[in-house]
Short mmCIF file of C-alpha atoms and ligand atoms in Angstrom, two decimals:
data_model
loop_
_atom_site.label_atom_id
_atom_site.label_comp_id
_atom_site.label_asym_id
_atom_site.label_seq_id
_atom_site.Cartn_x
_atom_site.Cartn_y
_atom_site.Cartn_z
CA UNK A 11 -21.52 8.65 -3.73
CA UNK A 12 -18.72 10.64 -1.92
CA UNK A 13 -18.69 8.98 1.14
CA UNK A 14 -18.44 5.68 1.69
CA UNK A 15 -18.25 3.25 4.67
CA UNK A 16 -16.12 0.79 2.39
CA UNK A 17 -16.19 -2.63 4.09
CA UNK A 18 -16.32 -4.74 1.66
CA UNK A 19 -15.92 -8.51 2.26
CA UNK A 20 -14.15 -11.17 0.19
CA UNK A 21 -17.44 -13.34 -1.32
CA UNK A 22 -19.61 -9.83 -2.03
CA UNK A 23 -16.99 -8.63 -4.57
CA UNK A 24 -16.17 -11.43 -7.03
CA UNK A 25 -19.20 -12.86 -7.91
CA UNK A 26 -19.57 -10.85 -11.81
CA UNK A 27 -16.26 -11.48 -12.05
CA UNK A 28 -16.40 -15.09 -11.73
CA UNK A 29 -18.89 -14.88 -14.49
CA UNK A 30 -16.83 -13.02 -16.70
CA UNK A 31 -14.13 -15.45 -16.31
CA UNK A 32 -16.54 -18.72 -16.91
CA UNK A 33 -17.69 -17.10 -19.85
CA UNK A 34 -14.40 -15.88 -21.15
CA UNK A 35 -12.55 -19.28 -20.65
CA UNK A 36 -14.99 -21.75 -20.44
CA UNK A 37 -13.66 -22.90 -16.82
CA UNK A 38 -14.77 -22.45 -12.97
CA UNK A 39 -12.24 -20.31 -11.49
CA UNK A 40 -11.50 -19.75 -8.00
CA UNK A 41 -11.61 -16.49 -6.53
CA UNK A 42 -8.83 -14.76 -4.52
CA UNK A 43 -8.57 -11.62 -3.19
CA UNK A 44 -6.19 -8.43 -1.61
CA UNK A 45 -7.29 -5.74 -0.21
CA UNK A 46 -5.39 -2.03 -0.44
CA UNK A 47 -3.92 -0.27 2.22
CA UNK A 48 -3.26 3.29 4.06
CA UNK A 49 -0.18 4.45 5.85
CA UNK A 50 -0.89 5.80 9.49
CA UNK A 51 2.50 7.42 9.43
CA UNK A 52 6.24 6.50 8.40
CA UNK A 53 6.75 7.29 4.73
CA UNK A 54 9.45 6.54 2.94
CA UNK A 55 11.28 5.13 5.82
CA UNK A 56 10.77 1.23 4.75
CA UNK A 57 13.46 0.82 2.53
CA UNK A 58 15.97 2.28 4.86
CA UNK A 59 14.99 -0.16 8.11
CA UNK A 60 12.71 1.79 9.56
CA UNK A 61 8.93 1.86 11.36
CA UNK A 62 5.59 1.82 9.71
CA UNK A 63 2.16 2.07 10.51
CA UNK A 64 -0.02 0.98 8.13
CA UNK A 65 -3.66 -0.88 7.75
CA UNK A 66 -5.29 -3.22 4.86
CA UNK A 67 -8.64 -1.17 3.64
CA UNK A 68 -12.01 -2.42 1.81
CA UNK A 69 -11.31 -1.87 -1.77
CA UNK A 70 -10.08 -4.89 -2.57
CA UNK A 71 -8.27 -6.97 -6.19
CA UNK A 72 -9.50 -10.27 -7.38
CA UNK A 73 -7.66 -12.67 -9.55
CA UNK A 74 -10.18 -15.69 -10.41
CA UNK A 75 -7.73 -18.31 -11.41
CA UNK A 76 -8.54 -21.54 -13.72
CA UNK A 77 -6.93 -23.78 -16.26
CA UNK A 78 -6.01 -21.99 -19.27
CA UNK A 79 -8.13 -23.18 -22.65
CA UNK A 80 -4.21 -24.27 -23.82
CA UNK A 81 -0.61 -24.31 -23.01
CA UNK A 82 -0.38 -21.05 -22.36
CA UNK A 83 -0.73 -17.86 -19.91
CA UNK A 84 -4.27 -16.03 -19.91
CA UNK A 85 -4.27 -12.51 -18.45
CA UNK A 86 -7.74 -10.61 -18.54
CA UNK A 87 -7.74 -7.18 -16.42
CA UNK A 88 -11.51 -6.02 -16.05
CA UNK A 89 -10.21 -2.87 -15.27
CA UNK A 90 -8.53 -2.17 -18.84
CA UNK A 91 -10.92 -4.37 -20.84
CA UNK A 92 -7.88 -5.92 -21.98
CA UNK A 93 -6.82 -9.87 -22.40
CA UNK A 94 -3.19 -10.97 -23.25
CA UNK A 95 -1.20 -14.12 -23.65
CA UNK A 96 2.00 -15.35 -23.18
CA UNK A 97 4.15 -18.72 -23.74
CA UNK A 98 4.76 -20.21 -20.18
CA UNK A 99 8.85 -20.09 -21.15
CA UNK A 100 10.09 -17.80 -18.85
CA UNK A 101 13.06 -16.70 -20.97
CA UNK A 102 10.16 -14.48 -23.03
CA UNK A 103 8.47 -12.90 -19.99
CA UNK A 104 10.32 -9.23 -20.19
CA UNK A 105 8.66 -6.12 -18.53
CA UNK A 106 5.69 -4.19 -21.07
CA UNK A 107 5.33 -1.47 -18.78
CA UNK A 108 1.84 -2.12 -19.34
CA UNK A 109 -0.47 -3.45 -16.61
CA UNK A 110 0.60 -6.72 -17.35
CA UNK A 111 4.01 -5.98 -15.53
CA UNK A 112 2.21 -6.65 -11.97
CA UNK A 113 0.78 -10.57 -12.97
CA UNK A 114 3.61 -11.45 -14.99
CA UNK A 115 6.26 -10.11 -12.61
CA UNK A 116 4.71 -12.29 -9.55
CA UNK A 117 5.10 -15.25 -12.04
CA UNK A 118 8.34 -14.57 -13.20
CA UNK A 119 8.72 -14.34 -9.19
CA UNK A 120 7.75 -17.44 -8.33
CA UNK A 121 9.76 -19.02 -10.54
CA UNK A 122 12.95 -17.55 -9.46
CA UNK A 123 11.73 -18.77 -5.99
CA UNK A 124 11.67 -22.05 -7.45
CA UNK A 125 7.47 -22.41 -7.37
CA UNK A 126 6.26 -23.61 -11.20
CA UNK A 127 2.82 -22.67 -11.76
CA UNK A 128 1.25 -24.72 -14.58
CA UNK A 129 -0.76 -22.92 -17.53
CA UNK A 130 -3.45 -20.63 -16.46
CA UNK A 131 -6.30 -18.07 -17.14
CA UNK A 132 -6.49 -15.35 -14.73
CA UNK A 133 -8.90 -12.81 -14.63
CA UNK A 134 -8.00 -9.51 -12.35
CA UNK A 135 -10.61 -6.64 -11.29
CA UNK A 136 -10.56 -4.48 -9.13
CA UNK A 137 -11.84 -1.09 -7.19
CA UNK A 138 -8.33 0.26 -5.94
CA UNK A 139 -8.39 4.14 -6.86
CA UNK A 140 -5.53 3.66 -9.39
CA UNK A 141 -1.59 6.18 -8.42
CA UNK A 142 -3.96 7.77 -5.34
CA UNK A 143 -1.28 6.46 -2.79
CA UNK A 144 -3.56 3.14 -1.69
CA UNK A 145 -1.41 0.60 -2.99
CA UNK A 146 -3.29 -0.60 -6.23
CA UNK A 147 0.07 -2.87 -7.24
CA UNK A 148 0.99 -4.71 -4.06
CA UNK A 149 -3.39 -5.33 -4.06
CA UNK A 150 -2.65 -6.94 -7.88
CA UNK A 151 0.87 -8.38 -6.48
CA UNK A 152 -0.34 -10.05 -3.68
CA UNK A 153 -3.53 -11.39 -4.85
CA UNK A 154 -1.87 -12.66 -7.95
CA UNK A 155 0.29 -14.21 -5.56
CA UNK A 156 -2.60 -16.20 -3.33
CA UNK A 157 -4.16 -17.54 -7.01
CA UNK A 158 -1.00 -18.60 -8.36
CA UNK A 159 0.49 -20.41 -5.17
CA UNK A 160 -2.89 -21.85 -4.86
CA UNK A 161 -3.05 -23.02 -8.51
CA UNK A 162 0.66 -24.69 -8.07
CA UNK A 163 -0.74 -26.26 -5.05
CA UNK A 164 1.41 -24.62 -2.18
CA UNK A 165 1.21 -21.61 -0.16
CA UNK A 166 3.99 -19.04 1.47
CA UNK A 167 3.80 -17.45 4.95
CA UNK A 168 3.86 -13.88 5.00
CA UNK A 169 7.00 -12.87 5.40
CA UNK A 170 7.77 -14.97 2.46
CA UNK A 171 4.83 -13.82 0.34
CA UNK A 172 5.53 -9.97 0.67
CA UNK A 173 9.33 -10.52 -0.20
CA UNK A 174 8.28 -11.89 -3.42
CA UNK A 175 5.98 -9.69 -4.24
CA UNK A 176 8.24 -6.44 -3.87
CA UNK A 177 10.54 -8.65 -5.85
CA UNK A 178 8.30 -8.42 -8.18
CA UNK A 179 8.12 -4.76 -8.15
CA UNK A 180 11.05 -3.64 -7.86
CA UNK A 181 13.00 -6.57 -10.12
CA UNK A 182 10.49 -6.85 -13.10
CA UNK A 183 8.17 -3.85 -12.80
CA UNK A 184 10.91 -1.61 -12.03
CA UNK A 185 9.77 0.30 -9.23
CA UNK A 186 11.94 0.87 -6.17
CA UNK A 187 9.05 0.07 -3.69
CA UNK A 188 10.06 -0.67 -0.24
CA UNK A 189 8.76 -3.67 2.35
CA UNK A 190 5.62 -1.68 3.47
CA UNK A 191 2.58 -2.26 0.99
CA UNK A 192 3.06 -5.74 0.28
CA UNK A 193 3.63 -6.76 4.02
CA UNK A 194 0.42 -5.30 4.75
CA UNK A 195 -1.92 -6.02 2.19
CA UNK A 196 -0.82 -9.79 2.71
CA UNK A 197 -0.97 -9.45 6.90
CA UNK A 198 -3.29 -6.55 7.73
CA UNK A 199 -6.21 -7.95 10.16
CA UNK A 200 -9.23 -6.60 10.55
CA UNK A 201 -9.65 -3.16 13.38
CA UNK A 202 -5.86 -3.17 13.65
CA UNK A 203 -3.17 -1.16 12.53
CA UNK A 204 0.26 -2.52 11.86
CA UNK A 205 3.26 -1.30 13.33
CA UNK A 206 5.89 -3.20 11.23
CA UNK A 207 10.06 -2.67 11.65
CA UNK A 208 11.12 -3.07 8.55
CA UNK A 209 14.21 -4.51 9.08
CA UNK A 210 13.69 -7.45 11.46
CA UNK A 211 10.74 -7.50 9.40
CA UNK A 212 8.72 -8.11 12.94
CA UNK A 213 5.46 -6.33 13.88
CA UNK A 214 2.72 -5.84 16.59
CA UNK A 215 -1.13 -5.14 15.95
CA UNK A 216 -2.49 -1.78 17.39
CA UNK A 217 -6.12 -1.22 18.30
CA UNK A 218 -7.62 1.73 16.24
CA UNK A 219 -9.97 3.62 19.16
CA UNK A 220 -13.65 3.30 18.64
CA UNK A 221 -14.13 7.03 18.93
CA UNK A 222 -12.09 7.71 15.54
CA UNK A 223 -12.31 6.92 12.04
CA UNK A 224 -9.51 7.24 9.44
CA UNK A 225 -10.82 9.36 6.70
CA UNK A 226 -8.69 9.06 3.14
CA UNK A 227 -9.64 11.56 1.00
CA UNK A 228 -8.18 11.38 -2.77
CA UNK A 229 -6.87 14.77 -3.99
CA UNK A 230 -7.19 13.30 -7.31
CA UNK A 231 -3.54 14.41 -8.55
CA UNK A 232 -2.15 11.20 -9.70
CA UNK A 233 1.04 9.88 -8.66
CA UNK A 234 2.98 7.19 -10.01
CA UNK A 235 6.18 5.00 -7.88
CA UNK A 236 7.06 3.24 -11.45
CA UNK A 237 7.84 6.34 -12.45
CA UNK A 238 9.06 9.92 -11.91
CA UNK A 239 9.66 11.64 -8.10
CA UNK A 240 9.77 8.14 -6.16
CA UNK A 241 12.92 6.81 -7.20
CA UNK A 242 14.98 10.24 -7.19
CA UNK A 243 13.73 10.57 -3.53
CA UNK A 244 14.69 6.78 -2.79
CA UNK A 245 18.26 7.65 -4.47
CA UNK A 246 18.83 10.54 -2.18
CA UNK A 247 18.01 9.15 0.64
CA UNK A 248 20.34 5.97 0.22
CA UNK A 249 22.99 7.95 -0.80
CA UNK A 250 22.69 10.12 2.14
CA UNK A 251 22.56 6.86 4.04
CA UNK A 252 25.78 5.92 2.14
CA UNK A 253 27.84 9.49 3.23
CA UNK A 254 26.13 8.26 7.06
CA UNK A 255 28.28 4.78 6.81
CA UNK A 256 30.96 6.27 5.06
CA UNK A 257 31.14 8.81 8.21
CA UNK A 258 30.24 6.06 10.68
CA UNK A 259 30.47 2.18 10.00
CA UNK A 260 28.12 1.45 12.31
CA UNK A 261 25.25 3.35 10.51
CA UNK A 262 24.16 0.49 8.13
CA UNK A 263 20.84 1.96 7.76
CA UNK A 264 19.39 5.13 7.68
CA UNK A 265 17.58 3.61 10.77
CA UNK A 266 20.44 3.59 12.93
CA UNK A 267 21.35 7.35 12.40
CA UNK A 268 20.48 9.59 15.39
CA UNK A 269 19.74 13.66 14.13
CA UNK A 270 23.69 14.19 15.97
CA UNK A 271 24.88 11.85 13.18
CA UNK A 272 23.07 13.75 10.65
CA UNK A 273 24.46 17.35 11.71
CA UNK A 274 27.81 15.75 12.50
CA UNK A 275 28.05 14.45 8.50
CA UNK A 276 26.32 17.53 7.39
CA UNK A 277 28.97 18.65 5.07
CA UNK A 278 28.98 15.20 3.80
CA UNK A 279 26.26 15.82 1.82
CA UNK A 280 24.44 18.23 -0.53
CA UNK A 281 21.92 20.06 1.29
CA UNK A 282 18.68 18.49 -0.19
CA UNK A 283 20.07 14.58 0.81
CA UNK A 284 20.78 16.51 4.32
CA UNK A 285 16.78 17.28 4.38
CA UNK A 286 15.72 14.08 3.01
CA UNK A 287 17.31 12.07 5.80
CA UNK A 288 16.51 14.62 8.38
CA UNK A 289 12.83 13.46 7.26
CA UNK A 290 13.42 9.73 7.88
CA UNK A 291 15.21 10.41 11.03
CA UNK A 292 11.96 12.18 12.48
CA UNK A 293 9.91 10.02 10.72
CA UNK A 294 11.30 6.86 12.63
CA UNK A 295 10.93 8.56 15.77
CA UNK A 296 7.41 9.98 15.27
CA UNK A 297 5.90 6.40 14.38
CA UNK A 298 7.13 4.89 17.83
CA UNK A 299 5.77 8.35 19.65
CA UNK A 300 2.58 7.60 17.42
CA UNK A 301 2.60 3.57 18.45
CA UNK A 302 2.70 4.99 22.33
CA UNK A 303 -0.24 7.78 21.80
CA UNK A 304 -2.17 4.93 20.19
CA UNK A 305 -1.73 2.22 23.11
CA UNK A 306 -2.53 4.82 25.59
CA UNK A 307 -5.66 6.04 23.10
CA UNK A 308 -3.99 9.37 22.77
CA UNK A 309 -6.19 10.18 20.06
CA UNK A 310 -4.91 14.45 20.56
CA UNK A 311 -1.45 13.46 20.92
CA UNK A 312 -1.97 11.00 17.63
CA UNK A 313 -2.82 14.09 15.30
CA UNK A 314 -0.05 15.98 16.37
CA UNK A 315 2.09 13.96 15.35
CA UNK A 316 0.43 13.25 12.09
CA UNK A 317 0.42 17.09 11.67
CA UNK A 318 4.41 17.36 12.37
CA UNK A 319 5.03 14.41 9.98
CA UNK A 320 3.20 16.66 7.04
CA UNK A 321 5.14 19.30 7.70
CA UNK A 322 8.10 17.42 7.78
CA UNK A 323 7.20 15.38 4.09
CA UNK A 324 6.29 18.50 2.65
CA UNK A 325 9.35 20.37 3.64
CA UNK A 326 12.26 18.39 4.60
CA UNK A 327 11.21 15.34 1.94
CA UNK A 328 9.41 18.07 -0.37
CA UNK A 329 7.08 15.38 -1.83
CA UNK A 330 4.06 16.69 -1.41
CA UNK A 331 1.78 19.42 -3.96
CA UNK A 332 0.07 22.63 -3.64
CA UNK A 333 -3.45 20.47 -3.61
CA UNK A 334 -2.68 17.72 -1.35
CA UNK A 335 -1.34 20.98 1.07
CA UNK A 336 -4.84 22.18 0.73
CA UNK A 337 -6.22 19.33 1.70
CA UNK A 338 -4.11 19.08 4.71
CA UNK A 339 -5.02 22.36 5.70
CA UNK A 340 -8.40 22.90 5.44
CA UNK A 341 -8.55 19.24 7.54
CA UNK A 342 -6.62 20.54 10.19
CA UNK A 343 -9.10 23.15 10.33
CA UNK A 344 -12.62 21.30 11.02
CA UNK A 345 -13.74 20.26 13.97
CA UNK A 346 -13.61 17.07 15.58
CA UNK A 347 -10.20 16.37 12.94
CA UNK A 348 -7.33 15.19 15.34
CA UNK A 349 -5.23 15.36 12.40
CA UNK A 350 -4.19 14.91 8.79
CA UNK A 351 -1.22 14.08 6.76
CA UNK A 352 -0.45 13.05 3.12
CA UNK A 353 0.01 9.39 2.56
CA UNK A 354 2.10 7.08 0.63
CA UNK A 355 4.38 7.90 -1.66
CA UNK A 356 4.23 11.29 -2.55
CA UNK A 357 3.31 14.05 -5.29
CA UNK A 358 -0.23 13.83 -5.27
CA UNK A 359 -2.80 10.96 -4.32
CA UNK A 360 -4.68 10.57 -1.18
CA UNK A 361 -4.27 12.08 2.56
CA UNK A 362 -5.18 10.07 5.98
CA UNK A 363 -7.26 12.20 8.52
CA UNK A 364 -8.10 10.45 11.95
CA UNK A 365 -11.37 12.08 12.97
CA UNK A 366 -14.00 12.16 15.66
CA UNK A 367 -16.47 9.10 14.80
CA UNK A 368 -19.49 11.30 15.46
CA UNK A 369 -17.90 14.32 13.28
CA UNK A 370 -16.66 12.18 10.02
CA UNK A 371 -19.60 12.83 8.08
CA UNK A 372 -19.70 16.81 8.84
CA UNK A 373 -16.22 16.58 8.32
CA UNK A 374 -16.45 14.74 4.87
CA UNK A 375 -18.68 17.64 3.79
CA UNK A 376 -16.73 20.37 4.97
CA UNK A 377 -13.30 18.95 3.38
CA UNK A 378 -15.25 18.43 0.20
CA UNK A 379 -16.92 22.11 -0.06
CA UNK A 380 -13.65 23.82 1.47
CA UNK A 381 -11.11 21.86 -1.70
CA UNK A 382 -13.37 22.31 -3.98
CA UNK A 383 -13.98 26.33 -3.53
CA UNK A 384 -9.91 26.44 -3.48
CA UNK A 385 -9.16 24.19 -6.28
CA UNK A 386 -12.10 23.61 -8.44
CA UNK A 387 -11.40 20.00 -7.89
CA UNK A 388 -14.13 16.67 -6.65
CA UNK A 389 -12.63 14.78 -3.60
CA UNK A 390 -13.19 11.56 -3.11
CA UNK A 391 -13.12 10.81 0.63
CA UNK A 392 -14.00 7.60 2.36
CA UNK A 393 -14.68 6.62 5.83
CA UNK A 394 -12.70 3.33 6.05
CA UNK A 395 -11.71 1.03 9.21
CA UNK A 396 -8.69 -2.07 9.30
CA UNK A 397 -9.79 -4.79 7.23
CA UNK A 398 -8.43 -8.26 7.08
CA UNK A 399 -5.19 -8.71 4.55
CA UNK A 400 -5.35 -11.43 2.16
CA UNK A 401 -4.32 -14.13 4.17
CA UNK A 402 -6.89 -13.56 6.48
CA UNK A 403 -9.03 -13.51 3.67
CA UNK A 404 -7.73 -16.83 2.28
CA UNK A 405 -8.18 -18.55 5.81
CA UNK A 406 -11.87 -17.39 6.14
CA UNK A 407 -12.33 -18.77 2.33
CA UNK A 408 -11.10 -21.90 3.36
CA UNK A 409 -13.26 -22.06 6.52
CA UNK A 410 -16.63 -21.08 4.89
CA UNK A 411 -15.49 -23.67 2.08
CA UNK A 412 -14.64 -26.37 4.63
CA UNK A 413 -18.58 -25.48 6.08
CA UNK A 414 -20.00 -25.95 3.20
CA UNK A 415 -18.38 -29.22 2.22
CA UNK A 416 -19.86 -30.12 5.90
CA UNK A 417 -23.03 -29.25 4.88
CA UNK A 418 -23.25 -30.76 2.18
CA UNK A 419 -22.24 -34.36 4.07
CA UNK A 420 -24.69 -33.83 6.71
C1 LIG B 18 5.08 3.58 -1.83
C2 LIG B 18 6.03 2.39 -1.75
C3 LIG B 18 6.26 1.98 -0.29
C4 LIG B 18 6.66 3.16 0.57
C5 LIG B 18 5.71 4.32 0.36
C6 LIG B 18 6.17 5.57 1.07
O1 LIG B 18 3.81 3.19 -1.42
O2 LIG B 18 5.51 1.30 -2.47
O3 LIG B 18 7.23 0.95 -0.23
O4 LIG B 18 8.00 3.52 0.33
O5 LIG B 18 5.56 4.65 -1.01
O6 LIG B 18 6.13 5.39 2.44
#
């Protein structure tokens, strides 16, 4: 299938998986899940303070969570075919780089929080396209997160949750992830988009109009944040942020520059950090001028500023490729497309189109035909809408559990 309506709800999804785990361990696990996410606009500006809009998606990670058969740590990924085990001394839990990293790393996070979880066997699957830009690790982070606190017996609120989790990530991982994915996967609700300030770490649910659909569509170039582009990018940009409070002490973040600051500290910096800050600057600006065109259903005035934060990723930030450019472009072209942009964190992966309910499906064909006569390559493209974050999730699990106990009484 190439298009899909993905809404996918928490009990649908786990159900083989449960059985996998029961017959694997020899235990009833409990299911928890995260969902992914895709970023409306404002990239790269969350680890510098700044605005995001972003909302939780339908493909969605599971961790069923159980006793382990001994003293031990139990890590199955469906997704690899692969089990592993470790001692539950945390002075041996060091970084694989394997897949491993993402489980172990929320552990090892949770500890340093001060939250012991006893032995366990977890079993994580999944249907997150894997380094397309839709946030497969904060999806593994965060719902290794909800089965672990629950295991331990104890729970975090969200702000809370998502600071551990990119603690995770960028402490044991490695990767120099900002505040964005993990905030959202954990608080996205469902037919909302999040506008989140990264810094006060405060945010405000926006309605996504009725009349469009956000369209992802996977350029299939794979991109990686452990890795490669995303942490050269992150180091110019801080270090342009650096030459900004150097220049001016009351620039603490990138954030609190204005485009005069910029030009004023110009020969502060070498000419690529200029550009990369000159992105963020925009950027900041362009997601409140998006938050306004979306509370006054501006749907026109939405794309254009999706379009002008492209432009500005692919040349000011140059993180994008020739093929996600392509997929831009023929977007921008079809009918009924307000707009399209690349999403997340760069060099490849997926781009956001918001798009005429009533055209998506011509447009899904048309994108399709149009990439692949350029670039000989498959799209995937999906036809998504805000789904609840894991929280959300968690609550309705516990509701529809607390019904059926009910039930059962009466
Ligand atoms: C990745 C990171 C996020 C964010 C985006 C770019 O998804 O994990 O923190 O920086 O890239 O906006």
């Amino acid at each position: 299938m190439y298009s899909q309506n993905v809404d996918f709800t928490i009990m649908s999804t786990p159900r083989s998986t449960l059985e996998l785990h029961r017959q694997r361990f020899h235990q009833e696990g409990a299911a928890h899940a995260a969902p992914a996410r895709v970023n409306l606009i404002g990239e790269h500006t969350d680890y510098t303070g700044g605005f995001v809009m972003p909302m939780s998606i339908g493909f969605h990670t599971t961790a069923i969570i159980s006793q382990g058969p001994g003293g031990r740590i139990f890590l199955q990924s469906e997704n690899y075919n692969e089990g592993k085990s470790f001692s539950t001394d945390p002075t041996t839990w060091k970084a694989t780089h394997q897949w491993s990293d993402y489980p172990m790393g929320v552990l090892w996070a949770l500890h340093e929080a001060g939250i012991d979880v006893p032995p366990f066997a977890m079993t994580l699957s999944g249907d997150v396209p894997l380094g397309a830009g839709l946030s497969s690790s904060a999806s593994i982070e965060v719902a290794t997160a909800m089965a672990l606190l629950a295991h331990a017996g104890t729970g975090l609120p969200l702000e809370k949750l998502a600071i551990l989790c990119r603690r995770a990530e960028n402490a044991y991982v490695g990767a120099k992830s900002g505040i964005m994915d993990q905030f959202i996967v954990a608080g996205g609700v469902a037919g909302r988009s999040m506008m989140l300030d990264t810094r006060a770490l405060s945010f405000e649910f926006l309605p996504i109009p009725d009349e469009a659909r956000i369209v992802i569509c996977n350029s299939m170039v794979k991109h990686q944040v452990a890795t490669g582009e995303y942490g050269s990018r992150r180091d110019e940009v801080e270090a342009a942020q650096a030459a900004l409070h150097a220049a001016n002490p009351k620039i603490e973040l990138l954030r609190d520059a204005t485009l005069a600051d910029l030009d004023a500290a110009k020969s502060k910096m070498p000419e690529a950090e200029f550009r990369r800050a000159r992105h963020i600057i925009t950027e900041n600006a362009r997601v409140l001028d998006a938050r306004e065109a979306l509370l006054k259903g501006d749907l026109p005035r939405f794309g254009e500023i999706m379009r002008a934060a492209h432009i500005s990723f692919r040349d000011d930030f140059q993180a994008s490729c020739k093929e996600v450019d392509d997929l831009v472009d023929i977007a921008n072209r079809q009918p009924g497309c307000f707009g399209a942009r690349i999403t997340g964190g760069g060099f490849g992966g997926c781009t956001v189109n918001l798009v005429q309910t009533a055209a998506a499906d011509d447009f899904v064909n048309a994108l399709r035909a149009g990439y692949k006569q350029r670039t000989g390559i498959d799209a995937d493209c999906f036809i998504t809408e805000p789904t609840d974050g894991a929280l959300a999730l968690a609550q309705q699990a516990a509701a529809q559990m607390q019904g059926t106990q009910k039930g059962a009484l009466q």
